[in-house]
CSV table of C-alpha atoms in Angstrom, one decimal:
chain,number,residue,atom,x,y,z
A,1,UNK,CA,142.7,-79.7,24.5
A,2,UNK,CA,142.2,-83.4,24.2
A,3,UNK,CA,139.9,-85.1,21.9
A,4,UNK,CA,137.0,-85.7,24.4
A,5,UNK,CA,137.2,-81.7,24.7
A,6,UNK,CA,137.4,-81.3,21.3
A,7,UNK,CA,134.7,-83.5,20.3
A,8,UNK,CA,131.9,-81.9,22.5
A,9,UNK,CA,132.9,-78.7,21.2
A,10,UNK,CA,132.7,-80.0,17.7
A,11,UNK,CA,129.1,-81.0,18.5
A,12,UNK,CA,128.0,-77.6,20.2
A,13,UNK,CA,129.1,-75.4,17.7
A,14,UNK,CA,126.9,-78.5,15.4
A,15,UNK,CA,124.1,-77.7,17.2
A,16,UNK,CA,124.8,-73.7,17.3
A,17,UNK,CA,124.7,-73.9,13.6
A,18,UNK,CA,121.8,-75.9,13.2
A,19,UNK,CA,119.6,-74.0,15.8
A,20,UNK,CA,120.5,-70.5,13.9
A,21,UNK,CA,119.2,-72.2,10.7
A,22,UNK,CA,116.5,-72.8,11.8
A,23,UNK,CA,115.6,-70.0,13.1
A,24,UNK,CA,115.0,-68.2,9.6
A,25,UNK,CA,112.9,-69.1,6.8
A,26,UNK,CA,113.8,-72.2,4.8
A,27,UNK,CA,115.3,-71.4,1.1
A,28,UNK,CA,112.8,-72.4,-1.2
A,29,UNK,CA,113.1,-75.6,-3.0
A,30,UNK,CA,110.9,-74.7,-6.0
A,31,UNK,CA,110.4,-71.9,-8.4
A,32,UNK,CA,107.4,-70.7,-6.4
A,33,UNK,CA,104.8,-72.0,-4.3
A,34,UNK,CA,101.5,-70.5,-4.8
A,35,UNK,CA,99.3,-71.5,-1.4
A,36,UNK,CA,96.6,-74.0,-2.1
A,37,UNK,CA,93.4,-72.0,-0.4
A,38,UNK,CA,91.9,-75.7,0.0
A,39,UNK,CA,94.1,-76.7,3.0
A,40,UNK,CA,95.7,-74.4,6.0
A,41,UNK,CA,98.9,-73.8,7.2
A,42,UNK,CA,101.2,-77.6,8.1
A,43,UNK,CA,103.0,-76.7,11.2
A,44,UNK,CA,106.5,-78.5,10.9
A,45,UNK,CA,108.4,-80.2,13.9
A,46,UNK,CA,110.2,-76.7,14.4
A,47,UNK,CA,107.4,-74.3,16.1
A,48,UNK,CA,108.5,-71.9,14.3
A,49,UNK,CA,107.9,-73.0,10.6
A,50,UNK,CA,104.5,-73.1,9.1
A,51,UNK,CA,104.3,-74.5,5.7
A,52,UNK,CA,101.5,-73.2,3.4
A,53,UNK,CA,101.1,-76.1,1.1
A,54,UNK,CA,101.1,-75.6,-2.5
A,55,UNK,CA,99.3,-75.8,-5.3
A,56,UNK,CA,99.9,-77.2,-9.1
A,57,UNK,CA,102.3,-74.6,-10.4
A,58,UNK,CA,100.2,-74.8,-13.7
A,59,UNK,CA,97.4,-73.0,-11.6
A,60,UNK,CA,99.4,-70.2,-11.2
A,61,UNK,CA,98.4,-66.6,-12.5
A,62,UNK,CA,100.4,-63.3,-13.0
A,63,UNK,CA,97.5,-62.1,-10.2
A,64,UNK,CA,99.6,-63.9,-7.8
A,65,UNK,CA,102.4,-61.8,-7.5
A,66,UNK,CA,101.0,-59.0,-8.3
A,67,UNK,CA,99.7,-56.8,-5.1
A,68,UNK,CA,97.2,-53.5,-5.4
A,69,UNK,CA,97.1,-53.2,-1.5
A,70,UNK,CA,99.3,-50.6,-1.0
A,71,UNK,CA,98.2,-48.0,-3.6
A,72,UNK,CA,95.9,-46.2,-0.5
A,73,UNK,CA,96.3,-46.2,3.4
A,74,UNK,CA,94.0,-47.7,5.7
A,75,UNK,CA,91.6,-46.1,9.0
A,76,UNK,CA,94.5,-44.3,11.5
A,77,UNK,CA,93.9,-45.8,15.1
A,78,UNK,CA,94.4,-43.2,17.8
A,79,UNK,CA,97.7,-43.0,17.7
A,80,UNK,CA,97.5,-41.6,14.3
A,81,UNK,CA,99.1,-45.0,12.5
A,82,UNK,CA,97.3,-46.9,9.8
A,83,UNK,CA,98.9,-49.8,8.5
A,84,UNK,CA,98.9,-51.7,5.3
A,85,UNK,CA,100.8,-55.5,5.5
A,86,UNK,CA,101.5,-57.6,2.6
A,87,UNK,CA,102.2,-61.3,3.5
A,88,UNK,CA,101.8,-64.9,1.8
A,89,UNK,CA,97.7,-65.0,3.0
A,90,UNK,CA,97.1,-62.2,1.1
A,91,UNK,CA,100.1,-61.9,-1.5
A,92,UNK,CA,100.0,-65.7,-2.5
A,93,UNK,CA,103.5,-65.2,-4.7
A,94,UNK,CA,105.5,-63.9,-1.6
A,95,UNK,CA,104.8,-67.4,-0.5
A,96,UNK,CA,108.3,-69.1,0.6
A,97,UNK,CA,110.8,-66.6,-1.0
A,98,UNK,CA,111.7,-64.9,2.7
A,99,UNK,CA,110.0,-61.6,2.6
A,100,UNK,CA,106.9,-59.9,3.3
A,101,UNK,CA,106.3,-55.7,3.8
A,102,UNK,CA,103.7,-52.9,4.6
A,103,UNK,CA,102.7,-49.1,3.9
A,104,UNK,CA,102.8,-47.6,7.2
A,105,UNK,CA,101.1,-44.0,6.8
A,106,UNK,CA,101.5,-41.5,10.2
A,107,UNK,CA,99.3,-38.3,11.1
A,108,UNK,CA,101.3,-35.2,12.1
A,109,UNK,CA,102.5,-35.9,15.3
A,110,UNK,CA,101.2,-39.4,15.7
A,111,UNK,CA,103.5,-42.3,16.5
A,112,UNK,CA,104.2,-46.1,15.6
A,113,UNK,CA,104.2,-47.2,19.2
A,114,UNK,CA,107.8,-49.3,20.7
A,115,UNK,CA,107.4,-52.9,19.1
A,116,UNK,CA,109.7,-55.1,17.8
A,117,UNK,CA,109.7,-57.9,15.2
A,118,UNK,CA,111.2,-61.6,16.2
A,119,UNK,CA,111.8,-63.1,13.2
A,120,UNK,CA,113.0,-60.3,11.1
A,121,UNK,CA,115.6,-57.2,10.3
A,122,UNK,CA,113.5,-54.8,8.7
A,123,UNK,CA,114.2,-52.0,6.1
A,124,UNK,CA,112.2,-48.5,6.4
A,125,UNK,CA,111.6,-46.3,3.4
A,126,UNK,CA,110.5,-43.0,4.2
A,127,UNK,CA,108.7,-41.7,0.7
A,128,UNK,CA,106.6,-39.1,2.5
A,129,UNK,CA,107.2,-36.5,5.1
A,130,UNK,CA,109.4,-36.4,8.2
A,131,UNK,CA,110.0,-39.4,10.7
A,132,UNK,CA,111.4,-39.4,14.0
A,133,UNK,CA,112.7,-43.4,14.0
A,134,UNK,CA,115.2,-45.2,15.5
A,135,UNK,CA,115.9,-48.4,17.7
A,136,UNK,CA,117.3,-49.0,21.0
A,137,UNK,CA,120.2,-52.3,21.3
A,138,UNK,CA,120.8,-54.8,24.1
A,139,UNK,CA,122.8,-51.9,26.3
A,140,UNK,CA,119.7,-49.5,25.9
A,141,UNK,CA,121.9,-47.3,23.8
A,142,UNK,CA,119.6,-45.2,21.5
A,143,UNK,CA,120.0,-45.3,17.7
A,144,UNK,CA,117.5,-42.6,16.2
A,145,UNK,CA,117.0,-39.4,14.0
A,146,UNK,CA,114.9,-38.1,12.0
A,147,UNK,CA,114.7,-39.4,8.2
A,148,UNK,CA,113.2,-37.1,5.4
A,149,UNK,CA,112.1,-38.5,1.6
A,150,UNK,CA,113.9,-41.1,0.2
A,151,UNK,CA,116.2,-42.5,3.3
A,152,UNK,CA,116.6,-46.0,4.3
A,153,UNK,CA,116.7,-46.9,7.9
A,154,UNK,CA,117.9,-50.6,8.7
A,155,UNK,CA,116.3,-51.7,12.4
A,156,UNK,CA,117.9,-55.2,12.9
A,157,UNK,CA,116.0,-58.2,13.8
A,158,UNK,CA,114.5,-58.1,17.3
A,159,UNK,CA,115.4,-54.9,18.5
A,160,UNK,CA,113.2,-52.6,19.5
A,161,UNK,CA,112.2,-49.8,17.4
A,162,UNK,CA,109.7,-46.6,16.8
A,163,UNK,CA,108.9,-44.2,15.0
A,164,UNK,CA,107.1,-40.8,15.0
A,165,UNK,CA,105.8,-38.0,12.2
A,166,UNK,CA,107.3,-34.7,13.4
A,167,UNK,CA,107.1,-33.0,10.0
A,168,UNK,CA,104.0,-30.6,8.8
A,169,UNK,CA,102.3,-33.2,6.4
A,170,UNK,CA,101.2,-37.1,6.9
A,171,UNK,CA,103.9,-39.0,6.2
A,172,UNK,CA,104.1,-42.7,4.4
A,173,UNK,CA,106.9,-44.8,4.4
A,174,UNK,CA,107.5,-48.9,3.4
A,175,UNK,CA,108.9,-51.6,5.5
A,176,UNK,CA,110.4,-54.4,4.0
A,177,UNK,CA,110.9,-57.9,6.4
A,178,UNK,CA,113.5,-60.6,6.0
A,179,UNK,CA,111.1,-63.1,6.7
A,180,UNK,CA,107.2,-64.0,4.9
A,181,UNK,CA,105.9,-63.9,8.9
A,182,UNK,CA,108.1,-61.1,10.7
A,183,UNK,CA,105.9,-61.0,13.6
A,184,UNK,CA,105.4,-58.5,16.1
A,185,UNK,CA,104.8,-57.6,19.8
A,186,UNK,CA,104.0,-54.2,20.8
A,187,UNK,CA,105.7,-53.4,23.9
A,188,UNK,CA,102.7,-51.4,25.9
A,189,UNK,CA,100.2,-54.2,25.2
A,190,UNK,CA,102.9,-57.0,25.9
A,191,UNK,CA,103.0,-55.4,29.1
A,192,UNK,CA,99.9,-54.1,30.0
A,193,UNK,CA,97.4,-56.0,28.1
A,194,UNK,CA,98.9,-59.5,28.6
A,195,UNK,CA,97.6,-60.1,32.1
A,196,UNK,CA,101.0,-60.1,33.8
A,197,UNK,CA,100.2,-60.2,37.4
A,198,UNK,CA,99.7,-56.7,38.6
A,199,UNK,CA,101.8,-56.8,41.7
A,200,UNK,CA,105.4,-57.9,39.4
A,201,UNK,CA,104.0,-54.6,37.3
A,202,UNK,CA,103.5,-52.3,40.3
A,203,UNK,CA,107.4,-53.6,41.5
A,204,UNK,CA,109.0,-53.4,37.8
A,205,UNK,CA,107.5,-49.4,37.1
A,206,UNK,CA,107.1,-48.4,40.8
A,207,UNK,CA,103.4,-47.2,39.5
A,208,UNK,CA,100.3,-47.5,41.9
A,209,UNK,CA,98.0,-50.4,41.7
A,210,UNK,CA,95.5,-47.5,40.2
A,211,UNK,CA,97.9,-46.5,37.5
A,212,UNK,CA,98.5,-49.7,36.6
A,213,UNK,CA,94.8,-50.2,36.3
A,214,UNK,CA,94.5,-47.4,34.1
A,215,UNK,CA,97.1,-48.6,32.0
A,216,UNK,CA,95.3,-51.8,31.7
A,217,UNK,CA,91.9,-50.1,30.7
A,218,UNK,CA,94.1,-48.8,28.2
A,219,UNK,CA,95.4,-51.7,26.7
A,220,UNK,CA,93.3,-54.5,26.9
A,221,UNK,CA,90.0,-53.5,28.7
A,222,UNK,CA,89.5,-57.4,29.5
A,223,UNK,CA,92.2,-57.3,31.8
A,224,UNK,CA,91.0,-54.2,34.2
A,225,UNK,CA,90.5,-55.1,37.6
């Protein structure tokens, strides 16, 4: 290989690297960093990175890393889900250290709908009931079964992933995130209640232009038409 060669591929695995850094959260550089509720988020050259400025570390309290939210579950939505998250804006000492969860609790037979998470691997707990979960890779293989009281499911970052309650009792169970802002996009409202032009839709299901309609209705009633 001759040195030009070798050069440019010195500089593309350079810029590999330096791309897959950022791409994760940023180590922190501090102790803590407590958010300042005076100012918002500073969003950094990198789209990805928001910076909640901190404030004087002697201002800190025990409060902040301390978090009650989870001791109860929240209203289910009609698919029997109801969903507690715990993040930096309101779990101030989770601030910059990479990690962020929720209480997820699941009606018999109800479902956490296909979603997936871009910025983060997560870790499910199942403390509570019976869970059908599982996540699919990038050759649709399937990786799934059902979990029962105290096992650990890892679903790595960006896959999508599910999970249903197929035991006799509600059942709660913890995720824990790789990242303070995992985000996520659930796959029928990505689709159906994005306003994705309806003829691409009709063409990618083979549904009807009514179906798709009533999938829309569904999913974000703004869209309908």
């Amino acid at each position: 290989m001759s040195a030009e060669k070798t050069l440019w591929l010195l500089i593309a695995i350079f810029f590999l690297s330096l791309a897959i850094t950022f791409a994760s959260d940023p180590d922190p550089v501090q102790d803590f960093c407590i958010p300042n509720p005076r100012f918002g988020a500073i969003k950094t050259a990198h789209a990805m990175h928001y910076i909640l400025p901190c404030k004087n570390s002697s201002e800190a309290t025990t409060e902040d890393f301390v978090f009650s939210g989870l001791r109860a579950s929240r209203t289910f939505s009609d698919t029997g889900l109801a969903v507690v998250s715990a993040s930096p804006t309101n779990f101030p000492g989770l601030n910059t250290l990479g990690l962020s969860f929720a209480r997820a609790d699941i009606e018999v037979g109800g479902i956490n709908p296909p979603h997936f998470h871009p910025r983060a691997t997560e870790l499910v707990h199942v403390v509570e009931g019976k869970v059908y979960s599982g996540f699919v890779d990038s050759s649709n293989r399937v990786f799934a079964r059902v979990l029962e009281k105290g096992e650990v499911m890892v679903l790595p970052k960006g896959l999508v992933h599910f999970m249903m309650n197929v035991g006799d009792e509600p059942a709660t169970l913890f995720g824990y995130f790789n990242s303070q802002n995992p985000g996520i996009q659930k796959i029928p409202s990505a689709v159906f209640g994005s306003g994705i032009d309806k003829e691409l839709l009709q063409k990618a299901f083979g549904l009807s232009s009514k179906q798709i309609g009533t999938l829309r209705k569904k999913f974000d009633p703004k869209t309908a038409s």
